[in-house]
PDB file of C-alpha atoms in Angstrom:
ATOM      1  CA  MET A 677      -8.898   3.478   7.474  1.00  0.00           C
ATOM      2  CA  ILE A 678      -7.488   5.712   4.738  1.00  0.00           C
ATOM      3  CA  ASP A 679      -5.533   7.632   7.378  1.00  0.00           C
ATOM      4  CA  ILE A 680      -3.781   4.441   8.443  1.00  0.00           C
ATOM      5  CA  LEU A 681      -2.804   3.688   4.833  1.00  0.00           C
ATOM      6  CA  VAL A 682      -1.497   7.237   4.444  1.00  0.00           C
ATOM      7  CA  TYR A 683       0.566   6.871   7.626  1.00  0.00           C
ATOM      8  CA  ILE A 684       1.980   3.522   6.521  1.00  0.00           C
ATOM      9  CA  THR A 685       2.857   4.533   2.965  1.00  0.00           C
ATOM     10  CA  SER A 686       4.299   7.907   3.965  1.00  0.00           C
ATOM     11  CA  GLY A 687       6.276   6.310   6.787  1.00  0.00           C
ATOM     12  CA  LEU A 688       7.692   3.625   4.497  1.00  0.00           C
ATOM     13  CA  GLY A 689       8.426   6.227   1.833  1.00  0.00           C
ATOM     14  CA  ALA A 690      10.298   8.407   4.298  1.00  0.00           C
ATOM     15  CA  LEU A 691      12.187   5.344   5.545  1.00  0.00           C
ATOM     16  CA  PHE A 692      13.314   4.413   2.025  1.00  0.00           C
ATOM     17  CA  VAL A 693      14.395   7.991   1.291  1.00  0.00           C
ATOM     18  CA  LEU A 694      16.344   7.979   4.573  1.00  0.00           C
ATOM     19  CA  LEU A 695      17.985   4.662   3.626  1.00  0.00           C
ATOM     20  CA  ALA A 696      18.930   6.109   0.243  1.00  0.00           C
ATOM     21  CA  ALA A 697      20.556   9.090   1.958  1.00  0.00           C
ATOM     22  CA  ILE A 698      22.435   6.845   4.383  1.00  0.00           C
ATOM     23  CA  GLY A 699      23.485   4.579   1.520  1.00  0.00           C
ATOM     24  CA  THR A 700      24.834   7.564  -0.381  1.00  0.00           C
ATOM     25  CA  LEU A 701      27.066   8.378   2.561  1.00  0.00           C
ATOM     26  CA  ARG A 702      28.095   4.806   3.362  1.00  0.00           C
ATOM     27  CA  MET A 703      28.761   3.228  -0.030  1.00  0.00           C
ATOM     28  CA  PRO A 704      32.461   3.124  -0.960  1.00  0.00           C
ATOM     29  CA  ASP A 705      32.337   4.107  -4.641  1.00  0.00           C
ATOM     30  CA  GLN A 706      30.196   6.072  -7.040  1.00  0.00           C
ATOM     31  CA  TYR A 707      28.760   3.031  -8.792  1.00  0.00           C
ATOM     32  CA  LEU A 708      27.288   1.602  -5.593  1.00  0.00           C
ATOM     33  CA  ARG A 709      25.945   5.035  -4.635  1.00  0.00           C
ATOM     34  CA  ILE A 710      24.153   5.259  -7.960  1.00  0.00           C
ATOM     35  CA  SER A 711      22.581   1.865  -7.350  1.00  0.00           C
ATOM     36  CA  VAL A 712      21.341   2.822  -3.892  1.00  0.00           C
ATOM     37  CA  ASN A 713      19.839   6.083  -5.073  1.00  0.00           C
ATOM     38  CA  THR A 714      18.139   4.563  -8.072  1.00  0.00           C
ATOM     39  CA  LYS A 715      16.453   1.799  -6.105  1.00  0.00           C
ATOM     40  CA  ALA A 716      15.727   3.146  -2.641  1.00  0.00           C
ATOM     41  CA  ALA A 717      14.970   6.755  -3.537  1.00  0.00           C
ATOM     42  CA  THR A 718      12.684   5.765  -6.412  1.00  0.00           C
ATOM     43  CA  LEU A 719      10.708   3.447  -4.158  1.00  0.00           C
ATOM     44  CA  GLY A 720      10.625   6.051  -1.379  1.00  0.00           C
ATOM     45  CA  VAL A 721       9.393   8.849  -3.610  1.00  0.00           C
ATOM     46  CA  GLY A 722       6.834   6.511  -5.158  1.00  0.00           C
ATOM     47  CA  LEU A 723       5.455   5.585  -1.747  1.00  0.00           C
ATOM     48  CA  LEU A 724       5.312   9.238  -0.691  1.00  0.00           C
ATOM     49  CA  LEU A 725       3.394  10.091  -3.847  1.00  0.00           C
ATOM     50  CA  ILE A 726       0.987   7.208  -3.252  1.00  0.00           C
ATOM     51  CA  ALA A 727       0.440   8.581   0.250  1.00  0.00           C
ATOM     52  CA  ALA A 728      -0.409  11.970  -1.264  1.00  0.00           C
ATOM     53  CA  ALA A 729      -2.884  10.359  -3.675  1.00  0.00           C
ATOM     54  CA  LEU A 730      -4.523   8.455  -0.816  1.00  0.00           C
ATOM     55  CA  PHE A 731      -4.685  11.583   1.317  1.00  0.00           C
ATOM     56  CA  PHE A 732      -6.439  13.759  -1.284  1.00  0.00           C
ATOM     57  CA  LEU A 733      -8.562  11.024  -2.921  1.00  0.00           C
ATOM     58  CA  GLU A 734      -9.233  13.139  -6.007  1.00  0.00           C
ATOM     59  CA  THR A 735      -9.008  11.951  -9.586  1.00  0.00           C
ATOM     60  CA  SER A 736      -6.894  14.896 -10.715  1.00  0.00           C
ATOM     61  CA  VAL A 737      -4.335  14.350  -7.949  1.00  0.00           C
ATOM     62  CA  THR A 738      -4.264  10.590  -8.491  1.00  0.00           C
ATOM     63  CA  THR A 739      -3.650  10.902 -12.234  1.00  0.00           C
ATOM     64  CA  ARG A 740      -0.848  13.391 -11.635  1.00  0.00           C
ATOM     65  CA  VAL A 741       0.695  11.101  -9.028  1.00  0.00           C
ATOM     66  CA  LEU A 742       0.552   8.150 -11.419  1.00  0.00           C
ATOM     67  CA  ALA A 743       2.109  10.238 -14.189  1.00  0.00           C
ATOM     68  CA  VAL A 744       4.958  11.331 -11.921  1.00  0.00           C
ATOM     69  CA  ILE A 745       5.551   7.763 -10.688  1.00  0.00           C
ATOM     70  CA  ILE A 746       5.682   6.435 -14.242  1.00  0.00           C
ATOM     71  CA  PHE A 747       8.031   9.259 -15.223  1.00  0.00           C
ATOM     72  CA  ILE A 748      10.361   8.491 -12.297  1.00  0.00           C
ATOM     73  CA  LEU A 749      10.309   4.748 -13.009  1.00  0.00           C
ATOM     74  CA  ILE A 750      11.288   5.408 -16.621  1.00  0.00           C
ATOM     75  CA  THR A 751      13.895   8.130 -16.144  1.00  0.00           C
ATOM     76  CA  ALA A 752      15.721   7.095 -12.950  1.00  0.00           C
ATOM     77  CA  PRO A 753      17.314   3.901 -14.338  1.00  0.00           C
ATOM     78  CA  VAL A 754      18.245   5.617 -17.611  1.00  0.00           C
ATOM     79  CA  GLY A 755      19.857   8.527 -15.772  1.00  0.00           C
ATOM     80  CA  ALA A 756      21.709   6.184 -13.423  1.00  0.00           C
ATOM     81  CA  HIS A 757      22.988   4.160 -16.367  1.00  0.00           C
ATOM     82  CA  LEU A 758      24.266   7.268 -18.137  1.00  0.00           C
ATOM     83  CA  ILE A 759      25.963   8.596 -15.007  1.00  0.00           C
ATOM     84  CA  GLY A 760      27.586   5.218 -14.349  1.00  0.00           C
ATOM     85  CA  ARG A 761      28.728   4.836 -17.941  1.00  0.00           C
ATOM     86  CA  THR A 762      30.197   8.332 -18.028  1.00  0.00           C
ATOM     87  CA  SER A 763      31.909   7.763 -14.688  1.00  0.00           C
ATOM     88  CA  TYR A 764      33.519   4.586 -15.994  1.00  0.00           C
ATOM     89  CA  PHE A 765      34.637   6.228 -19.220  1.00  0.00           C
ATOM     90  CA  ILE A 766      36.247   9.218 -17.506  1.00  0.00           C
ATOM     91  CA  GLY A 767      38.163   6.868 -15.228  1.00  0.00           C
ATOM     92  CA  ASN A 768      36.434   6.770 -11.845  1.00  0.00           C
ATOM     93  CA  LYS A 769      37.879   3.792 -10.015  1.00  0.00           C
ATOM     94  CA  LEU A 770      35.877   0.845  -8.807  1.00  0.00           C
ATOM     95  CA  TRP A 771      35.904  -0.051  -5.128  1.00  0.00           C
ATOM     96  CA  LYS A 772      39.026  -2.040  -4.219  1.00  0.00           C
ATOM     97  CA  ASN A 773      36.919  -5.089  -3.253  1.00  0.00           C
ATOM     98  CA  SER A 774      35.009  -5.106  -6.553  1.00  0.00           C
ATOM     99  CA  TYR A 775      36.215  -8.132  -8.441  1.00  0.00           C
ATOM    100  CA  ILE A 776      34.120  -8.037 -11.624  1.00  0.00           C
ATOM    101  CA  ASP A 777      34.771  -5.405 -14.279  1.00  0.00           C
ATOM    102  CA  ASP A 778      32.727  -6.406 -17.315  1.00  0.00           C
ATOM    103  CA  LEU A 779      34.051  -3.556 -19.458  1.00  0.00           C
ATOM    104  CA  LYS A 780      37.743  -4.136 -18.781  1.00  0.00           C
ATOM    105  CA  GLY A 781      39.539  -4.448 -22.096  1.00  0.00           C
ATOM    106  CA  LYS A 782      36.426  -3.614 -24.143  1.00  0.00           C
ATOM    107  CA  TYR A 783      36.646   0.183 -24.096  1.00  0.00           C
ATOM    108  CA  ASN A 784      39.144   2.142 -26.160  1.00  0.00           C
ATOM    109  CA  LYS A 785      39.758   5.511 -24.456  1.00  0.00           C
ATOM    110  CA  THR A 786      41.276   7.157 -27.528  1.00  0.00           C
ATOM    111  CA  THR A 787      38.444   6.356 -29.967  1.00  0.00           C
ATOM    112  CA  HIS A 788      35.678   5.925 -27.358  1.00  0.00           C
ATOM    113  CA  ASP A 789      34.764   2.680 -29.085  1.00  0.00           C
ATOM    114  CA  LEU A 790      32.982   0.121 -26.941  1.00  0.00           C
ATOM    115  CA  LYS A 791      33.398  -3.394 -28.255  1.00  0.00           C
ATOM    116  CA  GLY A 792      31.064  -6.225 -27.482  1.00  0.00           C
ATOM    117  CA  LEU A 793      32.113  -9.817 -26.962  1.00  0.00           C
ATOM    118  CA  ASP A 794      31.939 -10.678 -30.672  1.00  0.00           C
ATOM    119  CA  LYS A 795      34.096  -7.739 -31.758  1.00  0.00           C
ATOM    120  CA  THR A 796      36.630  -8.463 -29.032  1.00  0.00           C
ATOM    121  CA  GLU A 797      36.975 -12.063 -30.217  1.00  0.00           C
ATOM    122  CA  GLU A 798      37.323 -10.922 -33.850  1.00  0.00           C
ATOM    123  CA  ASN A 799      40.009  -8.402 -32.907  1.00  0.00           C
ATOM    124  CA  GLU A 800      41.937 -11.030 -30.941  1.00  0.00           C
ATOM    125  CA  GLU A 801      41.801 -13.322 -33.977  1.00  0.00           C
ATOM    126  CA  GLU A 802      43.078 -10.503 -36.207  1.00  0.00           C
ATOM    127  CA  VAL A 803      45.953  -9.752 -33.832  1.00  0.00           C
ATOM    128  CA  GLU A 804      46.876 -13.437 -33.682  1.00  0.00           C
ATOM    129  CA  SER A 805      46.812 -13.777 -37.469  1.00  0.00           C
ATOM    130  CA  LYS A 806      49.032 -10.696 -37.948  1.00  0.00           C
ATOM    131  CA  SER A 807      51.722 -12.002 -35.575  1.00  0.00           C
TER     132      SER A 807
END
């Protein structure tokens, strides 16, 4: 019975890693590639690690697997966010069919100041009052 669970989890893990690799090649811009890798590869690696824990059925292996899974779940989204943010700030273009750019007009490239909605509204009011 455990062998069947190992086959299923390792097969699904390999499938998700394969889908992440295909998504990396097929997605049109860097931001979508980051999304694919963060989601599919994290799930795939997690399933492969669960398969390893099921295969060995030892407490030491299982605790290590859980530690690695928790580490990946914490660090992958943070790393993807930082890569995406840096890519946006250095000027990587969005895909031509992307129609929402939430940061447009909120980032000053000379001072590297990122303004939220409240600061943007205050600055617009200041500009209007000066003119």
